[in-house]
């Protein structure tokens, strides 16, 4: 059976980008067609300085939201990365497989390191080595497919390279995974800055739709979305990124095709109105279910506990095999 692994980082409130790019598919199709694991990758939240109480709160909220979007603990394994030691055990071997140069080429590292430096802060070493941990997350489980948004494609290419290199050096140990991207909305853009990704940890929030935003907040953000010069509604990601983004979001919400949808609209106003309502309706059940689940933290804890136990059992043999393959002595 196909093995699927994916994760979300608790570095901010989860966004419409996370949902359309990744989480929605996990719930609607992936957990039904494969042996799937979904992870709150909390260790990845520590690559920049964060308040511990906030890390804890956002991690719990992310787990609760994963259940709220429809992940079913009877159908998939849902857990927190820090509860399964195999991730960090294997990350070290991935650091021993990767080169310094390939880590420094990662776009997200370059962007985030530049941002930290501009703020006068120091760059944590873990920001550079992050993709080694991400590769470990995936490779520990013999993963075939990794459903992610487009921004993770480069990290996934690296994970593939590391798997191939390790297998060549030490013998066949890892499955070489592949990223799967959604047909539409693989990169949802910020509504205020449609040439940048809608990112949960961005400081300016007016262009970010959060999964837990109230309907009025969603309507306000969409109605104030930056559009482009011109009046006619055409789908052109390069020349009209703001309008193309709205069409992508609308198409993803309604199951349509963005180019075809463009023909249905004579004005930006009408497009914004329909997009806002489509997003409000898409998020309504998620918000409602989240409120129910948040009232029962004991349930969320129990799901994470049994998920971690199951995940540990799946990862352990492969990570042990990797340790032995590189020449470390068996422990037992
Ligand atoms: P993260 O937490 O930034 O995002 C979680 C998922 O949401 C997707 N995504 C988007 N898709 C479309 N448009 C957007 N604006 C948008 N923003 C986010 C991401 O592509 C991702 O699929 N490094 C990962 C977390 C991770 C991981 C893993 C993922 C760690 N280990 C192993 C898969 C497998 C990250 O930062 O995702």
Tab-separated table of N, CA and C in Angstrom, residues 42-206:
chain	number	residue	atom	x	y	z
A	42	UNK	N	6.686	20.025	15.103
A	42	UNK	CA	6.945	21.084	16.075
A	42	UNK	C	8.430	21.447	16.203
A	43	UNK	N	9.328	20.468	15.997
A	43	UNK	CA	10.757	20.800	16.117
A	43	UNK	C	11.154	21.851	15.076
A	44	UNK	N	10.489	21.809	13.928
A	44	UNK	CA	10.792	22.776	12.875
A	44	UNK	C	10.420	24.205	13.282
A	45	UNK	N	9.604	24.329	14.322
A	45	UNK	CA	9.215	25.687	14.757
A	45	UNK	C	10.320	26.356	15.569
A	46	UNK	N	11.374	25.619	15.880
A	46	UNK	CA	12.407	26.160	16.771
A	46	UNK	C	13.602	26.757	16.028
A	47	UNK	N	13.476	26.872	14.711
A	47	UNK	CA	14.621	27.379	13.948
A	47	UNK	C	14.795	28.887	14.099
A	48	UNK	N	13.766	29.553	14.640
A	48	UNK	CA	13.948	30.958	15.030
A	48	UNK	C	13.430	31.106	16.459
A	49	UNK	N	13.827	32.187	17.105
A	49	UNK	CA	13.468	32.382	18.513
A	49	UNK	C	11.957	32.552	18.665
A	50	UNK	N	11.359	31.729	19.516
A	50	UNK	CA	9.917	31.847	19.737
A	50	UNK	C	9.595	31.636	21.202
A	51	UNK	N	8.527	32.253	21.630
A	51	UNK	CA	8.063	32.102	23.000
A	51	UNK	C	7.560	30.659	23.216
A	52	UNK	N	8.108	29.940	24.205
A	52	UNK	CA	7.713	28.540	24.415
A	52	UNK	C	6.207	28.336	24.588
A	53	UNK	N	5.560	29.269	25.291
A	53	UNK	CA	4.113	29.100	25.509
A	53	UNK	C	3.372	29.180	24.171
A	54	UNK	N	3.883	30.026	23.289
A	54	UNK	CA	3.238	30.157	21.973
A	54	UNK	C	3.473	28.914	21.119
A	55	UNK	N	4.671	28.366	21.203
A	55	UNK	CA	4.955	27.130	20.448
A	55	UNK	C	3.972	26.048	20.883
A	56	UNK	N	3.803	25.934	22.211
A	56	UNK	CA	2.918	24.900	22.752
A	56	UNK	C	1.481	25.123	22.286
A	57	UNK	N	1.039	26.388	22.376
A	57	UNK	CA	-0.346	26.711	22.018
A	57	UNK	C	-0.595	26.445	20.532
A	58	UNK	N	0.352	26.872	19.696
A	58	UNK	CA	0.147	26.698	18.256
A	58	UNK	C	0.247	25.232	17.843
A	59	UNK	N	1.055	24.466	18.557
A	59	UNK	CA	1.175	23.036	18.227
A	59	UNK	C	-0.151	22.331	18.513
A	60	UNK	N	-0.715	22.646	19.673
A	60	UNK	CA	-2.012	22.044	20.017
A	60	UNK	C	-3.089	22.491	19.040
A	61	UNK	N	-3.029	23.776	18.690
A	61	UNK	CA	-4.043	24.281	17.762
A	61	UNK	C	-3.903	23.612	16.392
A	62	UNK	N	-2.668	23.392	15.952
A	62	UNK	CA	-2.467	22.739	14.653
A	62	UNK	C	-3.020	21.313	14.692
A	63	UNK	N	-2.754	20.600	15.788
A	63	UNK	CA	-3.267	19.221	15.892
A	63	UNK	C	-4.794	19.230	15.879
A	64	UNK	N	-5.370	20.186	16.596
A	64	UNK	CA	-6.836	20.277	16.662
A	64	UNK	C	-7.400	20.602	15.276
A	65	UNK	N	-6.701	21.480	14.550
A	65	UNK	CA	-7.181	21.837	13.208
A	65	UNK	C	-7.062	20.670	12.230
A	66	UNK	N	-6.026	19.860	12.414
A	66	UNK	CA	-5.896	18.697	11.514
A	66	UNK	C	-7.087	17.767	11.698
A	67	UNK	N	-7.531	17.638	12.940
A	67	UNK	CA	-8.744	16.837	13.163
A	67	UNK	C	-9.972	17.569	12.611
A	68	UNK	N	-9.990	18.893	12.797
A	68	UNK	CA	-11.158	19.670	12.362
A	68	UNK	C	-11.345	19.645	10.845
A	69	UNK	N	-10.250	19.549	10.092
A	69	UNK	CA	-10.425	19.505	8.622
A	69	UNK	C	-10.844	18.110	8.162
A	70	UNK	N	-10.848	17.163	9.078
A	70	UNK	CA	-11.398	15.850	8.726
A	70	UNK	C	-10.436	14.689	8.798
A	71	UNK	N	-9.223	14.893	9.302
A	71	UNK	CA	-8.358	13.724	9.464
A	71	UNK	C	-8.989	12.825	10.529
A	72	UNK	N	-9.017	11.550	10.222
A	72	UNK	CA	-9.699	10.586	11.086
A	72	UNK	C	-8.652	9.647	11.683
A	73	UNK	N	-8.456	9.701	12.990
A	73	UNK	CA	-7.405	8.870	13.606
A	73	UNK	C	-7.604	7.369	13.408
A	74	UNK	N	-8.794	6.985	12.946
A	74	UNK	CA	-9.016	5.574	12.626
A	74	UNK	C	-8.454	5.238	11.237
A	75	UNK	N	-8.275	6.277	10.432
A	75	UNK	CA	-7.824	6.049	9.046
A	75	UNK	C	-6.375	6.433	8.818
A	76	UNK	N	-5.846	7.328	9.662
A	76	UNK	CA	-4.469	7.778	9.438
A	76	UNK	C	-3.774	7.921	10.787
A	77	UNK	N	-2.489	8.158	10.736
A	77	UNK	CA	-1.718	8.319	11.968
A	77	UNK	C	-1.412	9.802	12.134
A	78	UNK	N	-1.882	10.370	13.222
A	78	UNK	CA	-1.703	11.801	13.468
A	78	UNK	C	-0.868	11.958	14.733
A	79	UNK	N	0.223	12.694	14.647
A	79	UNK	CA	1.118	12.768	15.812
A	79	UNK	C	1.986	14.014	15.782
A	80	UNK	N	2.719	14.204	16.883
A	80	UNK	CA	3.647	15.343	16.975
A	80	UNK	C	5.069	14.815	16.776
A	81	UNK	N	5.807	15.502	15.955
A	81	UNK	CA	7.180	15.101	15.611
A	81	UNK	C	8.052	14.891	16.860
A	82	UNK	N	7.957	15.799	17.831
A	82	UNK	CA	8.852	15.724	18.998
A	82	UNK	C	8.537	14.513	19.877
A	83	UNK	N	7.418	13.842	19.636
A	83	UNK	CA	7.086	12.647	20.426
A	83	UNK	C	7.740	11.382	19.870
A	84	UNK	N	8.358	11.512	18.704
A	84	UNK	CA	8.949	10.324	18.067
A	84	UNK	C	10.439	10.611	17.807
A	85	UNK	N	11.293	10.042	18.646
A	85	UNK	CA	12.733	10.360	18.605
A	85	UNK	C	13.409	9.987	17.288
A	86	UNK	N	12.792	9.093	16.532
A	86	UNK	CA	13.417	8.621	15.297
A	86	UNK	C	13.679	9.769	14.318
A	87	UNK	N	12.885	10.827	14.396
A	87	UNK	CA	13.092	11.953	13.463
A	87	UNK	C	14.467	12.584	13.677
A	88	UNK	N	14.790	12.870	14.947
A	88	UNK	CA	16.086	13.523	15.192
A	88	UNK	C	17.235	12.528	15.054
A	89	UNK	N	16.977	11.266	15.390
A	89	UNK	CA	18.040	10.254	15.204
A	89	UNK	C	18.443	10.197	13.734
A	90	UNK	N	17.433	10.170	12.873
A	90	UNK	CA	17.746	10.054	11.453
A	90	UNK	C	18.251	11.379	10.874
A	91	UNK	N	17.797	12.487	11.441
A	91	UNK	CA	18.233	13.796	10.919
A	91	UNK	C	19.756	13.893	10.962
A	92	UNK	N	20.353	13.340	12.006
A	92	UNK	CA	21.813	13.432	12.089
A	92	UNK	C	22.471	12.680	10.923
A	93	UNK	N	21.941	11.517	10.609
A	93	UNK	CA	22.518	10.784	9.464
A	93	UNK	C	22.299	11.541	8.156
A	94	UNK	N	21.173	12.268	8.082
A	94	UNK	CA	20.933	13.080	6.878
A	94	UNK	C	21.934	14.238	6.804
A	95	UNK	N	22.294	14.795	7.962
A	95	UNK	CA	23.316	15.858	7.962
A	95	UNK	C	24.668	15.292	7.521
A	96	UNK	N	24.872	14.014	7.816
A	96	UNK	CA	26.122	13.374	7.399
A	96	UNK	C	26.078	12.965	5.926
A	97	UNK	N	24.912	13.053	5.322
A	97	UNK	CA	24.760	12.681	3.915
A	97	UNK	C	24.762	13.929	3.020
A	98	UNK	N	24.235	15.031	3.575
A	98	UNK	CA	24.111	16.265	2.788
A	98	UNK	C	25.417	17.055	2.815
A	99	UNK	N	25.557	17.975	1.860
A	99	UNK	CA	26.741	18.841	1.898
A	99	UNK	C	26.313	20.241	2.337
A	100	UNK	N	27.265	20.959	2.868
A	100	UNK	CA	27.032	22.329	3.303
A	100	UNK	C	26.502	23.178	2.139
A	101	UNK	N	27.092	22.964	0.959
A	101	UNK	CA	26.710	23.773	-0.205
A	101	UNK	C	25.254	23.564	-0.590
A	102	UNK	N	24.804	22.324	-0.575
A	102	UNK	CA	23.418	22.111	-1.024
A	102	UNK	C	22.422	22.676	-0.011
A	103	UNK	N	22.785	22.666	1.263
A	103	UNK	CA	21.909	23.274	2.267
A	103	UNK	C	21.819	24.791	2.049
A	104	UNK	N	22.945	25.398	1.745
A	104	UNK	CA	22.965	26.859	1.576
A	104	UNK	C	22.230	27.315	0.320
A	105	UNK	N	22.002	26.404	-0.600
A	105	UNK	CA	21.271	26.776	-1.817
A	105	UNK	C	19.753	26.821	-1.634
A	106	UNK	N	19.257	26.342	-0.487
A	106	UNK	CA	17.811	26.295	-0.298
A	106	UNK	C	17.229	27.717	-0.246
A	107	UNK	N	16.216	27.947	-1.086
A	107	UNK	CA	15.649	29.294	-1.184
A	107	UNK	C	15.107	29.775	0.159
A	108	UNK	N	14.403	28.858	0.868
A	108	UNK	CA	13.801	29.295	2.137
A	108	UNK	C	14.877	29.673	3.144
A	109	UNK	N	16.000	28.979	3.107
A	109	UNK	CA	17.097	29.336	4.017
A	109	UNK	C	17.602	30.732	3.668
A	110	UNK	N	17.830	30.955	2.380
A	110	UNK	CA	18.389	32.245	1.971
A	110	UNK	C	17.458	33.387	2.387
A	111	UNK	N	16.154	33.184	2.132
A	111	UNK	CA	15.195	34.249	2.445
A	111	UNK	C	15.093	34.483	3.947
A	112	UNK	N	14.959	33.370	4.688
A	112	UNK	CA	14.740	33.537	6.131
A	112	UNK	C	15.997	34.016	6.839
A	113	UNK	N	17.148	33.551	6.394
A	113	UNK	CA	18.405	33.998	7.014
A	113	UNK	C	18.583	35.497	6.746
A	114	UNK	N	18.259	35.934	5.535
A	114	UNK	CA	18.396	37.362	5.211
A	114	UNK	C	17.463	38.183	6.098
A	115	UNK	N	16.243	37.664	6.314
A	115	UNK	CA	15.272	38.382	7.148
A	115	UNK	C	15.784	38.500	8.595
A	116	UNK	N	16.308	37.401	9.125
A	116	UNK	CA	16.834	37.431	10.502
A	116	UNK	C	17.980	38.429	10.615
A	117	UNK	N	18.858	38.394	9.609
A	117	UNK	CA	20.016	39.289	9.665
A	117	UNK	C	19.587	40.748	9.565
A	118	UNK	N	18.563	41.000	8.724
A	118	UNK	CA	18.078	42.375	8.586
A	118	UNK	C	17.518	42.880	9.908
A	119	UNK	N	16.942	41.971	10.696
A	119	UNK	CA	16.409	42.367	12.004
A	119	UNK	C	17.516	42.496	13.052
A	120	UNK	N	18.733	42.191	12.641
A	120	UNK	CA	19.852	42.291	13.585
A	120	UNK	C	20.021	41.050	14.437
A	121	UNK	N	19.258	40.007	14.142
A	121	UNK	CA	19.350	38.781	14.943
A	121	UNK	C	20.395	37.839	14.374
A	122	UNK	N	20.740	36.805	15.132
A	122	UNK	CA	21.669	35.810	14.597
A	122	UNK	C	20.842	34.678	13.982
A	123	UNK	N	21.464	33.963	13.064
A	123	UNK	CA	20.752	32.890	12.360
A	123	UNK	C	21.069	31.565	13.054
A	124	UNK	N	20.043	30.879	13.483
A	124	UNK	CA	20.274	29.595	14.154
A	124	UNK	C	20.790	28.557	13.158
A	125	UNK	N	21.680	27.724	13.637
A	125	UNK	CA	22.225	26.680	12.770
A	125	UNK	C	21.107	25.763	12.254
A	126	UNK	N	20.092	25.567	13.078
A	126	UNK	CA	18.992	24.678	12.678
A	126	UNK	C	18.223	25.216	11.473
A	127	UNK	N	18.304	26.531	11.232
A	127	UNK	CA	17.635	27.064	10.039
A	127	UNK	C	18.319	26.520	8.780
A	128	UNK	N	19.627	26.371	8.874
A	128	UNK	CA	20.387	25.823	7.742
A	128	UNK	C	20.155	24.312	7.595
A	129	UNK	N	20.105	23.612	8.720
A	129	UNK	CA	20.027	22.141	8.653
A	129	UNK	C	18.584	21.618	8.571
A	130	UNK	N	17.631	22.535	8.661
A	130	UNK	CA	16.203	22.204	8.598
A	130	UNK	C	15.863	21.145	7.532
A	131	UNK	N	16.343	21.297	6.290
A	131	UNK	CA	15.939	20.306	5.272
A	131	UNK	C	16.446	18.884	5.566
A	132	UNK	N	17.497	18.765	6.382
A	132	UNK	CA	17.963	17.421	6.750
A	132	UNK	C	16.940	16.764	7.684
A	133	UNK	N	16.392	17.560	8.591
A	133	UNK	CA	15.341	17.033	9.474
A	133	UNK	C	14.081	16.721	8.661
A	134	UNK	N	13.786	17.578	7.719
A	134	UNK	CA	12.595	17.333	6.887
A	134	UNK	C	12.765	16.046	6.061
A	135	UNK	N	13.960	15.842	5.540
A	135	UNK	CA	14.214	14.601	4.791
A	135	UNK	C	14.040	13.404	5.726
A	136	UNK	N	14.545	13.533	6.947
A	136	UNK	CA	14.412	12.438	7.918
A	136	UNK	C	12.938	12.156	8.208
A	137	UNK	N	12.136	13.230	8.348
A	137	UNK	CA	10.695	13.059	8.617
A	137	UNK	C	10.081	12.101	7.593
A	138	UNK	N	10.452	12.341	6.358
A	138	UNK	CA	9.839	11.610	5.250
A	138	UNK	C	10.463	10.214	5.100
A	139	UNK	N	11.784	10.164	5.136
A	139	UNK	CA	12.479	8.907	4.815
A	139	UNK	C	12.308	7.851	5.918
A	140	UNK	N	12.123	8.288	7.151
A	140	UNK	CA	11.990	7.340	8.264
A	140	UNK	C	10.831	6.377	8.059
A	141	UNK	N	9.847	6.812	7.275
A	141	UNK	CA	8.631	5.997	7.148
A	141	UNK	C	8.537	5.244	5.829
A	142	UNK	N	9.580	5.264	5.046
A	142	UNK	CA	9.488	4.571	3.755
A	142	UNK	C	8.416	5.206	2.879
A	143	UNK	N	8.348	6.526	2.942
A	143	UNK	CA	7.268	7.262	2.272
A	143	UNK	C	7.394	7.230	0.749
A	144	UNK	N	6.257	6.988	0.081
A	144	UNK	CA	6.221	7.056	-1.386
A	144	UNK	C	5.839	8.461	-1.848
A	145	UNK	N	4.827	9.029	-1.204
A	145	UNK	CA	4.292	10.314	-1.679
A	145	UNK	C	4.208	11.329	-0.547
A	146	UNK	N	4.519	12.580	-0.904
A	146	UNK	CA	4.476	13.659	0.087
A	146	UNK	C	3.598	14.784	-0.476
A	147	UNK	N	2.347	14.844	-0.035
A	147	UNK	CA	1.465	15.898	-0.555
A	147	UNK	C	1.778	17.242	0.092
A	148	UNK	N	2.276	18.178	-0.694
A	148	UNK	CA	2.697	19.486	-0.187
A	148	UNK	C	2.320	20.570	-1.191
A	149	UNK	N	2.450	21.817	-0.765
A	149	UNK	CA	2.328	22.958	-1.670
A	149	UNK	C	3.642	23.159	-2.409
A	150	UNK	N	3.589	24.056	-3.393
A	150	UNK	CA	4.747	24.244	-4.276
A	150	UNK	C	6.007	24.721	-3.541
A	151	UNK	N	5.818	25.469	-2.446
A	151	UNK	CA	6.988	26.025	-1.743
A	151	UNK	C	7.883	24.944	-1.140
A	152	UNK	N	7.376	23.728	-1.014
A	152	UNK	CA	8.189	22.657	-0.436
A	152	UNK	C	8.881	21.797	-1.495
A	153	UNK	N	8.684	22.152	-2.765
A	153	UNK	CA	9.219	21.301	-3.843
A	153	UNK	C	10.741	21.189	-3.757
A	154	UNK	N	11.419	22.295	-3.466
A	154	UNK	CA	12.886	22.247	-3.434
A	154	UNK	C	13.382	21.375	-2.271
A	155	UNK	N	12.741	21.498	-1.115
A	155	UNK	CA	13.126	20.642	0.018
A	155	UNK	C	12.911	19.166	-0.315
A	156	UNK	N	11.857	18.903	-1.053
A	156	UNK	CA	11.573	17.504	-1.400
A	156	UNK	C	12.575	16.966	-2.423
A	157	UNK	N	13.037	17.835	-3.325
A	157	UNK	CA	14.079	17.401	-4.272
A	157	UNK	C	15.331	17.000	-3.500
A	158	UNK	N	15.648	17.800	-2.480
A	158	UNK	CA	16.818	17.491	-1.657
A	158	UNK	C	16.611	16.153	-0.927
A	159	UNK	N	15.411	15.945	-0.394
A	159	UNK	CA	15.140	14.685	0.316
A	159	UNK	C	15.351	13.495	-0.624
A	160	UNK	N	14.928	13.662	-1.876
A	160	UNK	CA	15.126	12.588	-2.866
A	160	UNK	C	16.617	12.361	-3.114
A	161	UNK	N	17.342	13.457	-3.290
A	161	UNK	CA	18.785	13.334	-3.540
A	161	UNK	C	19.471	12.617	-2.376
A	162	UNK	N	19.065	12.968	-1.152
A	162	UNK	CA	19.712	12.354	0.016
A	162	UNK	C	19.391	10.854	0.090
A	163	UNK	N	18.150	10.514	-0.238
A	163	UNK	CA	17.774	9.093	-0.218
A	163	UNK	C	18.607	8.309	-1.229
A	164	UNK	N	18.720	8.855	-2.432
A	164	UNK	CA	19.472	8.170	-3.490
A	164	UNK	C	20.944	8.036	-3.088
A	165	UNK	N	21.510	9.129	-2.572
A	165	UNK	CA	22.938	9.122	-2.196
A	165	UNK	C	23.197	8.119	-1.077
A	166	UNK	N	22.322	8.119	-0.078
A	166	UNK	CA	22.492	7.190	1.040
A	166	UNK	C	22.422	5.749	0.527
A	167	UNK	N	21.421	5.476	-0.305
A	167	UNK	CA	21.260	4.111	-0.822
A	167	UNK	C	22.488	3.676	-1.632
A	168	UNK	N	23.042	4.627	-2.403
A	168	UNK	CA	24.228	4.278	-3.218
A	168	UNK	C	25.428	3.974	-2.333
A	169	UNK	N	25.575	4.774	-1.269
A	169	UNK	CA	26.748	4.586	-0.403
A	169	UNK	C	26.652	3.368	0.497
A	170	UNK	N	25.456	3.145	1.026
A	170	UNK	CA	25.339	2.175	2.133
A	170	UNK	C	24.418	0.998	1.841
A	171	UNK	N	23.873	0.970	0.635
A	171	UNK	CA	22.939	-0.115	0.318
A	171	UNK	C	21.510	0.367	0.472
A	172	UNK	N	20.636	-0.332	-0.211
A	172	UNK	CA	19.226	0.074	-0.306
A	172	UNK	C	18.575	0.158	1.088
A	173	UNK	N	18.275	1.378	1.508
A	173	UNK	CA	17.683	1.580	2.840
A	173	UNK	C	16.388	2.382	2.753
A	174	UNK	N	16.366	3.402	1.872
A	174	UNK	CA	15.223	4.316	1.838
A	174	UNK	C	14.461	4.243	0.515
A	175	UNK	N	13.152	4.383	0.637
A	175	UNK	CA	12.316	4.598	-0.543
A	175	UNK	C	12.584	6.033	-1.007
A	176	UNK	N	12.645	6.247	-2.318
A	176	UNK	CA	12.847	7.613	-2.828
A	176	UNK	C	11.460	8.246	-3.006
A	177	UNK	N	11.139	9.242	-2.169
A	177	UNK	CA	9.764	9.776	-2.165
A	177	UNK	C	9.537	10.810	-3.259
A	178	UNK	N	8.276	11.045	-3.591
A	178	UNK	CA	8.020	12.139	-4.543
A	178	UNK	C	6.950	13.080	-3.977
A	179	UNK	N	7.129	14.356	-4.294
A	179	UNK	CA	6.153	15.355	-3.858
A	179	UNK	C	4.950	15.300	-4.776
A	180	UNK	N	3.757	15.464	-4.220
A	180	UNK	CA	2.567	15.609	-5.069
A	180	UNK	C	1.955	16.981	-4.764
A	181	UNK	N	1.681	17.734	-5.828
A	181	UNK	CA	1.143	19.092	-5.666
A	181	UNK	C	-0.318	19.110	-6.102
A	182	UNK	N	-1.121	20.008	-5.543
A	182	UNK	CA	-2.525	20.077	-5.982
A	182	UNK	C	-2.616	20.672	-7.395
A	183	UNK	N	-3.689	20.336	-8.114
A	183	UNK	CA	-3.843	20.835	-9.486
A	183	UNK	C	-4.020	22.355	-9.503
A	184	UNK	N	-4.792	22.873	-8.579
A	184	UNK	CA	-4.924	24.341	-8.457
A	184	UNK	C	-4.528	24.745	-7.045
A	185	UNK	N	-4.134	26.003	-6.882
A	185	UNK	CA	-3.787	26.572	-5.572
A	185	UNK	C	-2.588	25.889	-4.922
A	186	UNK	N	-1.619	25.515	-5.725
A	186	UNK	CA	-0.388	24.944	-5.167
A	186	UNK	C	0.443	26.035	-4.494
A	187	UNK	N	0.152	27.286	-4.853
A	187	UNK	CA	0.840	28.408	-4.222
A	187	UNK	C	-0.159	29.552	-4.086
A	188	UNK	N	-0.830	29.593	-2.955
A	188	UNK	CA	-1.785	30.672	-2.702
A	188	UNK	C	-0.982	31.899	-2.290
A	189	UNK	N	-1.292	33.032	-2.926
A	189	UNK	CA	-0.489	34.229	-2.682
A	189	UNK	C	-1.134	35.130	-1.643
A	190	UNK	N	-0.319	35.968	-1.037
A	190	UNK	CA	-0.790	36.936	-0.056
A	190	UNK	C	-1.751	37.911	-0.750
A	191	UNK	N	-2.887	38.182	-0.130
A	191	UNK	CA	-3.887	39.026	-0.801
A	191	UNK	C	-3.415	40.477	-0.946
A	192	UNK	N	-2.533	40.900	-0.062
A	192	UNK	CA	-2.013	42.267	-0.155
A	192	UNK	C	-0.761	42.365	-1.017
A	193	UNK	N	-0.107	41.234	-1.174
A	193	UNK	CA	1.173	41.228	-1.908
A	193	UNK	C	1.172	39.999	-2.803
A	194	UNK	N	0.415	40.057	-3.896
A	194	UNK	CA	0.166	38.824	-4.655
A	194	UNK	C	1.377	38.233	-5.375
A	195	UNK	N	2.546	38.828	-5.162
A	195	UNK	CA	3.733	38.173	-5.718
A	195	UNK	C	4.478	37.396	-4.624
A	196	UNK	N	3.963	37.414	-3.381
A	196	UNK	CA	4.567	36.603	-2.306
A	196	UNK	C	3.568	35.568	-1.823
A	197	UNK	N	4.099	34.476	-1.367
A	197	UNK	CA	3.275	33.385	-0.828
A	197	UNK	C	2.490	33.850	0.402
A	198	UNK	N	1.263	33.357	0.552
A	198	UNK	CA	0.529	33.581	1.795
A	198	UNK	C	1.191	32.706	2.865
A	199	UNK	N	1.904	33.337	3.782
A	199	UNK	CA	2.696	32.571	4.751
A	199	UNK	C	2.226	32.838	6.169
A	200	UNK	N	2.102	31.780	6.975
A	200	UNK	CA	1.498	31.947	8.297
A	200	UNK	C	2.330	32.753	9.270
A	201	UNK	N	3.656	32.839	9.038
A	201	UNK	CA	4.457	33.588	10.005
A	201	UNK	C	4.783	35.012	9.553
A	202	UNK	N	4.135	35.454	8.478
A	202	UNK	CA	4.375	36.845	8.052
A	202	UNK	C	3.819	37.821	9.091
A	203	UNK	N	4.480	38.963	9.176
A	203	UNK	CA	4.099	39.918	10.223
A	203	UNK	C	2.841	40.692	9.822
A	204	UNK	N	2.780	41.076	8.536
A	204	UNK	CA	1.597	41.823	8.103
A	204	UNK	C	0.495	40.835	7.752
A	205	UNK	N	-0.639	40.948	8.444
A	205	UNK	CA	-1.637	39.882	8.368
A	205	UNK	C	-2.844	40.229	7.483
A	206	UNK	N	-2.891	41.460	6.954
A	206	UNK	CA	-4.099	41.873	6.218
A	206	UNK	C	-4.332	41.034	4.957
